[in-house]
Coordinates of C-alpha atoms in Angstrom, one line a residue:
Chain A
M932 CA 115.9 129.7 9.2
E933 CA 116.6 128.3 12.7
K934 CA 113.6 125.9 14.1
T935 CA 112.0 126.2 17.5
L936 CA 112.4 122.7 19.3
L937 CA 110.7 121.3 22.5
F938 CA 112.1 118.4 24.2
V939 CA 109.6 116.5 26.9
E940 CA 111.6 114.0 28.9
D941 CA 111.9 113.4 32.6
D942 CA 115.2 111.7 32.6
E943 CA 117.7 113.9 34.1
A944 CA 120.4 112.1 32.1
T945 CA 118.7 112.0 29.1
S946 CA 118.2 115.5 28.8
Y947 CA 121.5 116.3 29.6
I948 CA 121.9 113.9 26.4
Y949 CA 119.8 116.2 24.2
Q950 CA 122.1 119.0 25.1
Y951 CA 125.1 117.5 24.5
V952 CA 123.5 116.3 21.3
L953 CA 122.4 120.0 20.4
R954 CA 126.0 122.0 21.4
K955 CA 127.6 119.2 18.9
I956 CA 125.8 120.0 15.9
E957 CA 126.4 124.0 16.8
F958 CA 122.3 124.5 17.3
K959 CA 121.6 127.8 17.1
G960 CA 118.2 128.4 17.6
D961 CA 115.7 128.3 20.6
Y962 CA 115.4 125.1 22.4
K963 CA 113.4 123.9 25.9
I964 CA 113.9 120.7 28.1
I965 CA 110.7 120.5 29.8
N966 CA 110.6 117.6 32.2
N967 CA 106.9 116.7 32.8
G968 CA 103.9 116.6 30.5
E969 CA 101.9 118.8 32.7
D970 CA 104.4 121.7 32.6
A971 CA 105.0 121.4 28.7
I972 CA 100.9 121.8 28.1
S973 CA 101.1 124.9 30.1
A974 CA 104.0 126.3 28.3
L975 CA 102.5 126.1 25.2
L976 CA 98.9 126.8 26.3
N977 CA 100.0 130.2 27.5
S978 CA 102.1 130.9 24.5
E979 CA 105.7 130.9 26.3
F980 CA 106.9 128.7 23.6
A981 CA 105.8 127.8 19.9
P982 CA 107.7 124.9 18.9
D983 CA 108.5 123.8 15.2
I984 CA 109.3 120.3 16.2
I985 CA 108.2 118.7 19.6
F986 CA 110.5 115.3 20.5
L987 CA 108.0 113.4 22.9
D988 CA 109.1 110.6 25.7
I989 CA 106.0 108.6 26.2
N990 CA 106.9 107.2 29.5
M991 CA 106.5 109.9 32.4
P992 CA 105.5 110.5 35.4
R993 CA 101.8 111.3 35.9
I994 CA 100.7 111.6 32.4
N995 CA 102.6 109.8 29.7
G996 CA 103.1 110.9 26.0
F997 CA 99.8 109.9 24.6
E998 CA 98.0 111.8 27.4
F999 CA 99.8 114.7 26.6
L1000 CA 98.6 115.0 22.9
D1001 CA 95.1 113.9 24.1
A1002 CA 95.2 117.1 26.6
L1003 CA 96.4 119.1 23.5
K1004 CA 94.0 118.1 21.5
E1005 CA 91.7 120.4 21.6
K1006 CA 92.9 123.5 23.6
Y1007 CA 96.1 123.1 21.2
P1008 CA 95.9 121.6 18.1
L1009 CA 99.2 120.7 17.0
K1010 CA 99.2 120.0 13.5
E1011 CA 97.2 123.8 13.0
K1012 CA 100.2 125.1 15.0
N1013 CA 102.6 123.5 12.9
S1014 CA 104.0 122.0 15.6
L1015 CA 105.5 118.3 14.2
V1016 CA 105.9 115.7 16.9
F1017 CA 108.3 112.9 16.8
M1018 CA 108.1 110.3 20.0
L1019 CA 111.5 109.6 21.4
T1020 CA 111.0 106.6 23.3
N1021 CA 112.9 103.4 25.0
S1022 CA 109.5 101.4 24.1
L1023 CA 110.1 98.7 22.3
N1024 CA 106.1 97.7 22.2
P1025 CA 104.8 98.0 18.5
D1026 CA 101.5 98.6 19.5
D1027 CA 103.1 102.3 20.9
E1028 CA 104.3 103.1 17.6
K1029 CA 100.8 102.1 15.8
R1030 CA 99.2 103.8 18.9
A1031 CA 101.3 107.1 17.9
M1032 CA 101.3 107.2 14.5
E1033 CA 97.3 107.5 14.6
Y1034 CA 98.0 111.0 15.6
P1035 CA 98.7 113.5 12.5
E1036 CA 100.5 115.2 14.3
V1037 CA 103.2 112.7 15.1
K1038 CA 105.8 112.2 12.3
G1039 CA 107.6 109.8 13.3
F1040 CA 108.6 107.3 15.8
L1041 CA 112.4 107.3 17.1
S1042 CA 114.2 105.3 19.4
K1043 CA 116.3 106.4 22.3
P1044 CA 119.1 107.6 22.3
L1045 CA 119.2 110.4 20.1
T1046 CA 122.0 110.8 18.0
K1047 CA 123.4 113.6 16.1
E1048 CA 122.6 112.0 12.8
T1049 CA 118.8 111.7 13.6
L1050 CA 118.4 115.2 14.8
L1051 CA 120.3 116.9 11.6
E1052 CA 118.2 115.0 9.5
I1053 CA 115.1 116.1 11.4
I1054 CA 115.9 119.7 11.7
N1055 CA 116.5 119.9 8.1
Chain B
M55 CA 12.8 89.3 57.0
T56 CA 10.4 86.8 57.9
D57 CA 11.9 84.7 55.2
I58 CA 15.1 84.9 56.4
L59 CA 14.3 84.3 59.9
E60 CA 12.2 81.9 58.5
F61 CA 15.2 80.3 56.7
F62 CA 17.8 80.3 59.3
G63 CA 14.9 78.8 61.8
G64 CA 14.5 75.7 59.9
I65 CA 17.7 74.7 58.4
F66 CA 17.5 71.4 58.2
D67 CA 13.8 71.6 58.2
T68 CA 12.1 69.2 55.4
S69 CA 8.6 69.3 56.0
G70 CA 8.3 71.9 53.1
W71 CA 9.0 69.5 50.2
P72 CA 9.0 65.8 49.1
P73 CA 12.0 63.7 49.4
R74 CA 13.8 63.9 45.9
W75 CA 12.6 60.3 45.0
Y76 CA 9.4 61.2 44.8
C77 CA 9.7 64.2 43.1
G78 CA 9.2 63.2 39.6
V79 CA 9.6 60.2 37.9
W80 CA 12.5 58.2 39.0
T81 CA 13.9 54.8 37.7
D82 CA 16.0 53.1 40.2
F83 CA 19.0 53.0 37.7
H84 CA 18.3 56.4 37.0
G85 CA 18.0 57.4 40.9
W86 CA 21.1 55.4 41.8
L87 CA 23.5 56.5 38.7
Y88 CA 22.4 60.1 40.3
I89 CA 23.5 59.3 44.1
I90 CA 26.3 56.8 43.5
S91 CA 27.9 59.3 41.0
D92 CA 27.2 62.4 43.4
F93 CA 28.8 60.3 46.3
G94 CA 31.9 59.5 44.2
I95 CA 32.3 62.9 43.1
F96 CA 32.3 64.1 46.9
L97 CA 34.9 61.3 48.2
A98 CA 37.4 62.3 45.2
Y99 CA 36.7 66.1 46.2
A100 CA 37.7 65.3 49.9
L101 CA 40.7 63.3 49.0
I102 CA 42.1 65.8 46.2
P103 CA 42.2 68.5 48.8
T104 CA 43.6 66.0 51.0
F105 CA 46.5 65.7 48.8
I106 CA 46.8 69.4 47.9
F107 CA 47.1 70.0 51.3
K108 CA 49.5 67.3 52.0
F109 CA 51.7 68.5 49.2
I110 CA 52.1 72.1 50.0
R111 CA 52.7 71.3 53.6
E112 CA 56.1 68.8 53.4
K113 CA 57.1 70.6 50.1
E114 CA 58.9 73.8 51.3
G115 CA 59.2 76.5 48.8
I116 CA 56.3 76.1 46.9
P117 CA 55.9 79.7 45.5
V118 CA 51.9 81.3 45.9
S119 CA 51.0 78.6 48.4
N120 CA 48.6 80.7 50.0
V121 CA 46.2 79.8 46.7
F122 CA 46.5 77.0 46.7
L123 CA 45.0 77.2 50.2
W124 CA 41.6 78.8 48.6
F125 CA 42.2 75.7 46.1
V126 CA 41.4 73.1 49.0
A127 CA 38.9 75.3 50.5
F128 CA 36.7 75.3 47.3
I129 CA 37.1 72.0 46.3
V130 CA 35.8 70.5 49.6
L131 CA 33.3 72.7 49.4
C132 CA 31.8 71.9 46.0
G133 CA 32.4 68.1 47.1
F134 CA 29.8 68.6 49.9
T135 CA 27.4 70.3 47.5
H136 CA 27.5 66.9 45.4
L137 CA 27.0 65.0 48.7
I138 CA 24.1 67.1 49.8
D139 CA 22.6 66.4 46.4
A140 CA 22.8 63.0 47.0
I141 CA 21.1 62.9 50.5
M142 CA 18.3 65.0 48.9
F143 CA 17.1 61.9 47.6
W144 CA 16.0 60.7 51.3
Y145 CA 16.1 64.6 53.2
P146 CA 15.2 67.3 51.6
I147 CA 17.5 69.6 53.1
Y148 CA 17.1 72.2 50.3
R149 CA 17.7 75.0 52.9
F150 CA 21.1 73.9 54.0
S151 CA 21.8 72.6 50.3
A152 CA 21.1 76.5 49.3
L153 CA 23.6 77.3 51.8
I154 CA 26.1 75.7 51.4
R155 CA 26.0 76.4 47.4
F156 CA 26.5 80.0 48.8
F157 CA 29.1 79.7 50.8
T158 CA 30.4 78.0 47.8
M159 CA 29.9 80.8 45.3
V160 CA 31.7 83.3 47.8
V161 CA 34.8 80.7 48.2
S162 CA 35.0 80.1 44.2
M163 CA 35.0 84.1 43.8
V164 CA 37.5 84.7 46.3
T165 CA 39.8 81.7 44.5
V166 CA 39.1 83.6 41.4
Y167 CA 39.8 86.8 42.6
K168 CA 43.6 85.3 44.0
I169 CA 44.0 83.5 40.7
V170 CA 43.7 87.1 38.8
Q171 CA 46.0 88.7 41.6
I172 CA 49.0 86.3 41.2
Y173 CA 48.6 85.4 37.4
P174 CA 51.4 87.6 36.6
Q175 CA 53.6 85.9 39.2
L176 CA 52.8 82.4 37.8
M177 CA 53.8 83.2 34.4
A178 CA 57.0 84.4 35.6
L179 CA 57.9 81.4 37.3
K180 CA 60.3 78.8 35.5
T181 CA 59.0 75.5 34.3
S182 CA 61.4 72.6 34.6
N183 CA 62.6 72.8 31.4
E184 CA 63.4 76.5 31.5
F185 CA 65.7 75.3 34.9
Q186 CA 67.1 72.9 32.4
A187 CA 68.0 75.5 30.3
E188 CA 69.5 77.7 32.6
I189 CA 71.5 75.0 34.3
E190 CA 73.2 74.1 30.9
Q191 CA 74.1 77.8 30.1
R192 CA 75.6 78.6 33.9
K193 CA 77.8 74.5 33.4
D194 CA 78.5 76.1 30.1
A195 CA 80.1 79.7 31.6
E196 CA 81.4 78.1 34.3
Y197 CA 83.1 75.7 32.2
K198 CA 84.5 79.0 30.3
M199 CA 85.7 80.6 33.0
R200 CA 87.2 78.0 34.3
E201 CA 89.1 77.7 31.2
Y202 CA 90.1 81.4 31.0
A203 CA 91.4 81.3 34.3
G204 CA 93.0 78.6 33.8
Q205 CA 94.8 80.6 30.8
L206 CA 95.2 83.8 33.0
E207 CA 96.8 81.3 35.8
S208 CA 99.6 80.2 33.6
S209 CA 100.2 83.3 31.7
V210 CA 100.6 85.2 34.8
A211 CA 103.1 82.5 35.8
D212 CA 104.9 82.7 32.2
L213 CA 105.3 86.6 33.3
E214 CA 106.8 86.2 36.7
Q215 CA 109.1 83.5 35.4
F216 CA 110.0 85.8 32.8
A217 CA 110.5 89.0 35.0
Y218 CA 112.4 86.6 37.3
V219 CA 114.8 85.6 34.7
A220 CA 114.9 88.6 32.9
S221 CA 115.8 90.8 35.9
H222 CA 118.1 88.1 37.0
D223 CA 119.9 87.4 34.0
L224 CA 120.5 91.1 33.4
Q225 CA 121.9 91.8 36.9
E226 CA 125.3 90.1 35.3
P227 CA 126.0 92.6 32.5
L228 CA 124.6 95.4 34.6
N229 CA 126.9 94.3 37.3
T230 CA 130.2 94.0 34.6
I231 CA 129.4 97.7 32.9
K232 CA 129.4 99.3 36.7
S233 CA 132.5 97.9 37.7
Y234 CA 134.3 98.6 34.1
I235 CA 132.5 102.2 34.7
S236 CA 134.0 102.6 38.9
M237 CA 137.6 101.1 37.5
L238 CA 137.4 103.8 34.5
D239 CA 136.4 106.5 37.1
E240 CA 139.3 105.7 39.3
N241 CA 141.8 105.4 36.7
L242 CA 140.8 108.9 35.0
K243 CA 140.5 110.9 38.5
G244 CA 141.7 114.3 38.3
K245 CA 142.3 113.8 34.3
L246 CA 138.9 114.4 33.0
G247 CA 137.0 117.6 32.2
D248 CA 134.3 119.0 33.3
E249 CA 132.0 117.6 30.8
E250 CA 133.7 114.1 30.7
K251 CA 132.5 114.5 35.1
E252 CA 129.3 115.0 33.8
F253 CA 129.3 111.7 31.2
M254 CA 131.0 109.7 34.3
K255 CA 128.1 111.1 37.0
Y256 CA 125.1 110.3 34.3
T257 CA 126.2 106.9 33.4
L258 CA 127.1 105.5 36.6
E259 CA 123.6 107.2 38.2
S260 CA 122.2 105.4 35.7
S261 CA 123.7 101.7 36.3
N262 CA 123.0 102.4 39.6
R263 CA 119.1 103.5 38.9
M264 CA 119.1 100.0 37.0
Q265 CA 120.3 98.0 39.5
V266 CA 117.7 99.4 41.9
L267 CA 114.6 98.7 39.1
L268 CA 116.6 94.8 38.5
Q269 CA 116.2 94.1 42.3
E270 CA 112.9 95.8 42.6
L271 CA 111.4 94.0 39.7
L272 CA 113.2 90.6 40.7
S273 CA 111.4 90.8 44.2
Y274 CA 108.4 91.9 42.9
S275 CA 107.9 88.7 40.7
R276 CA 108.7 86.2 43.5
L277 CA 106.1 88.3 45.8
G278 CA 103.8 85.5 46.8
K279 CA 106.1 82.9 46.4
N280 CA 107.0 82.4 50.3
E281 CA 104.8 80.1 51.5
D282 CA 106.2 80.3 55.1
K283 CA 103.3 81.6 56.9
E284 CA 103.3 82.3 60.6
W285 CA 100.8 84.3 63.4
V286 CA 102.8 88.1 62.8
D287 CA 102.7 90.1 65.5
L288 CA 101.3 93.7 63.2
N289 CA 103.0 96.3 66.4
K290 CA 106.1 94.3 66.5
A291 CA 106.5 93.8 62.7
V292 CA 105.7 97.8 62.3
E293 CA 108.2 98.5 65.0
E294 CA 111.0 96.6 63.4
V295 CA 110.3 98.5 60.1
L296 CA 110.4 101.9 61.8
N297 CA 113.6 100.8 63.5
D298 CA 115.1 99.7 59.8
L299 CA 113.6 103.4 58.7
K300 CA 115.4 105.0 62.3
S301 CA 117.7 107.5 59.7
K302 CA 114.6 108.1 57.6
V303 CA 112.1 109.0 60.5
K304 CA 114.8 111.2 62.3
E305 CA 115.6 113.2 59.4
S306 CA 111.9 113.5 58.7
G307 CA 111.6 114.7 62.0
A308 CA 107.7 112.2 62.0
D309 CA 105.6 112.1 65.3
I310 CA 104.8 108.2 64.8
Y311 CA 101.4 107.0 66.7
L312 CA 101.2 103.7 66.4
D313 CA 97.7 101.9 67.4
T314 CA 97.7 98.7 68.9
L315 CA 97.4 96.1 65.6
P316 CA 96.4 92.8 65.1
E317 CA 98.1 89.5 64.4
L318 CA 97.8 88.4 61.3
Y319 CA 98.5 85.0 59.6
T320 CA 100.6 85.3 56.7
S321 CA 104.6 86.2 55.7
K322 CA 106.3 88.1 58.1
I323 CA 108.6 88.8 54.7
E324 CA 105.7 90.5 52.8
I325 CA 104.5 92.3 56.2
H326 CA 107.7 94.1 56.5
L327 CA 107.5 94.9 52.6
L328 CA 104.1 96.3 52.8
F329 CA 104.8 98.5 55.8
Q330 CA 108.1 99.6 54.7
N331 CA 106.8 101.0 51.6
L332 CA 104.0 102.6 53.0
L333 CA 106.2 104.1 55.7
T334 CA 109.2 105.2 53.4
N335 CA 106.3 106.8 50.9
A336 CA 104.9 108.6 54.2
L337 CA 108.4 109.8 55.1
K338 CA 109.1 110.8 52.1
F339 CA 106.4 113.0 50.7
K340 CA 106.2 115.2 53.6
S341 CA 105.3 118.7 53.4
S342 CA 107.2 121.6 54.2
Q343 CA 104.3 123.5 55.4
R344 CA 103.9 121.4 58.4
P345 CA 105.5 119.1 61.0
L346 CA 105.2 115.3 59.8
K347 CA 102.6 113.2 61.3
V348 CA 101.9 109.2 60.9
S349 CA 99.4 107.2 62.0
I350 CA 99.4 103.7 61.7
R351 CA 95.8 102.5 63.1
S352 CA 93.5 99.2 63.0
H353 CA 89.6 98.7 63.5
E354 CA 88.6 95.5 64.0
R355 CA 85.2 94.1 61.5
E356 CA 83.4 90.6 61.5
E357 CA 85.1 89.6 58.9
D358 CA 88.3 91.6 58.6
Y359 CA 90.6 94.3 60.0
L360 CA 91.2 97.4 58.1
I361 CA 94.1 98.9 58.5
S362 CA 95.0 102.3 57.8
V363 CA 98.7 104.3 57.2
E364 CA 97.9 107.7 56.9
D365 CA 100.1 110.9 56.9
N366 CA 99.9 114.9 56.6
G367 CA 101.9 115.2 53.7
I368 CA 101.8 116.1 50.4
G369 CA 98.5 114.5 49.2
I370 CA 98.0 112.5 46.1
D371 CA 95.5 113.6 43.5
P372 CA 92.7 111.2 43.4
K373 CA 92.5 110.7 39.6
Y374 CA 95.7 108.9 40.4
Q375 CA 93.8 106.2 42.0
G376 CA 94.4 103.6 39.7
K377 CA 98.0 104.6 38.0
I378 CA 99.6 104.6 41.5
F379 CA 98.7 101.3 42.2
Q380 CA 100.9 99.9 38.9
I381 CA 104.3 98.9 38.6
F382 CA 106.9 101.2 37.5
Q383 CA 104.4 104.2 37.3
R384 CA 105.6 107.5 39.2
L385 CA 104.1 111.0 39.7
H386 CA 107.0 112.5 40.5
N387 CA 110.4 113.3 38.6
R388 CA 113.1 111.5 40.0
S389 CA 114.9 114.7 40.8
D390 CA 112.4 116.1 43.0
Y391 CA 111.5 112.3 44.7
P392 CA 113.9 109.5 44.6
G393 CA 111.8 106.2 43.7
T394 CA 111.3 103.6 41.1
G395 CA 107.7 102.8 40.9
V396 CA 107.5 99.7 42.5
G397 CA 106.8 100.4 46.0
L398 CA 102.8 100.6 46.1
S399 CA 102.6 97.7 43.4
T400 CA 104.4 95.5 45.9
C401 CA 101.5 97.0 48.7
K402 CA 98.8 95.9 46.5
K403 CA 100.4 92.9 45.6
I404 CA 100.8 91.9 49.1
V405 CA 97.6 92.7 49.6
E406 CA 95.3 91.3 47.4
G407 CA 97.7 88.3 47.5
N408 CA 96.3 87.7 51.0
G409 CA 92.8 88.4 49.9
G410 CA 92.5 91.9 50.5
K411 CA 92.4 95.2 49.4
I412 CA 94.1 98.4 49.3
W413 CA 93.2 102.1 48.1
F414 CA 93.9 105.5 49.3
E415 CA 91.8 108.4 50.5
N416 CA 92.7 111.9 50.4
K417 CA 92.4 114.0 53.8
D418 CA 92.4 117.8 54.0
Q419 CA 95.7 117.3 54.6
G420 CA 98.1 114.5 53.3
V421 CA 96.9 110.8 52.4
R422 CA 95.3 108.0 54.2
F423 CA 96.3 104.5 52.7
I424 CA 93.4 101.6 53.8
I425 CA 94.1 98.2 53.8
V426 CA 91.2 95.9 54.1
W427 CA 93.2 92.1 55.9
P428 CA 90.3 89.5 55.8
K429 CA 90.4 87.3 59.3
N430 CA 90.8 83.5 59.4
R431 CA 93.4 82.7 56.3
L432 CA 95.1 79.5 57.4

C-alpha cells in the first residue's frame, strides 16, 4: 500500500525539489507540502491528513522543527498516531541531531538535498 | 505631701544629718580611700562620655548613634552620684543625693529599654572580620567576572572574524557559480523545456539569495568596527534614508510623519543602517486594510532619548519579542515577505553597541519600535 507523506518545508526551491523527486520515483501515494509549522500543526489537528511519514525541516520562520514536535507532543502524539518523523535539514550542528533523536517519533536525521535513493529507501 | 514639699524646699539642707566623717567610726585611711576613689570614679565617668560624644560627633555613619547619647547621660549621672558621695563627708546633702540617684535610675532604665530595642539591629551589624570576608568574596567574584568577560570578548571577536572571513571567502565561489549559471541560461535560451526553466529559475534565485545573505552577514559582522563617530543630525539622516527608499515609499503610499529628532554622537553609517532597516520593515509589513502611516518620534529624558518608529501595519505577535532580534530569524515565508532575517538583529547590534536598548510594543494596529539612546557618549 502506498504511504502518505507530509513535508514541512518553508523554502520554495527546496519544495520544488521534493515534488521533482516524487515525480521521478513515480510516487503514487498522497502527499502534502506545507510551508510552515503552524499550518502543518493545524492540518494534523484538524485530521485533514494522517501522514505515515513526516519530513521535517528544522530552520523555519516562526516555529522551528523542534517547536513543531513540542507543540504536537500532547495534542497529537505522533508516535501513537503511527507517524514517523525524519528531520530533513541543512543543519550541520551535531547538537541538533542529538536533540532530534531524543524524540521517540524521530527515526532519522537527513541532510538536504533529498535524493531519490534516500526517499525510496525510507518509503519502502 | 508635706514630705515632698519639705524635700524640695530644703534640697541642699544638711541640718538633719551629721557629715559622713562624724557618722560612724572612720579612720583617716578608710575615709580618704572612700573619698579619693569616689572622686576618681567621677573624673573617669566625666571623661568617658566626653570621648564617646566626640566620637559620635566626628565619626560619620555610626549606626545607632542615638543610643550612645543615652550612654553619655547615664555615665555622667553615675559620675555625679559618686561625686556627691564624696562631698557628703563634709556636706551631708542627702536630699540632693536622692534626687540625682532618682535621675540616674530613670536614665539607666531608658538606656536599658533603648538597648533592648536596638538589639536586633546591633546583632545585624557586621564586625570588621565579617566585612573582610565579604570583601575577599567580592574580590574573588570580580576577578572571575573579569576572566569571563575577557573570554567572552575574545570569543565574540573570534566569531566576528569567522563570520567575516567565511562570508568573504564564500563570495568568491558563489560569484563563479552565478556567472556560469547566467552563461548557461543565456546559451540555452529557447532550448529549455518547462521543467528545466524551473530548475534554472530556482538555481538563480537561490544563488542570488545566498549572495544577499553573505553580504548581510558580512556587514553585520563589521558593525561596531566603524570608529568614525560624529554628530549626526537625526532628522537629516532619516530624510536621507527616506530618499534612498523613495520608490518603496511611493509604492506603499505611506504617509510619513517626522518629529524633531535629536543629534546623536555616533557612526553615521550605522544610523543610516538602523533607520533603513526599521523603515524598510514598516513599509514592507503594511496592512492591506488601511493606508500606511509611519511616524518617527523622539522624546528627551534626563539621561537619554526615547526614539520610536511606529506604523499601522500588520503588527507582530508579542511572543516573538525574543526571536525577531536574533540573526536569520524570520516570521514569514520568503514568498509572502522577502528578506533574510538580518535587519532587526542589525538594529539591535547597532543600538546596543551605542549603549542603548531596543524593543517593540504592539499597538491596536501595527507596531512601535522603541529605542533608548543614551546621551553623552563621546
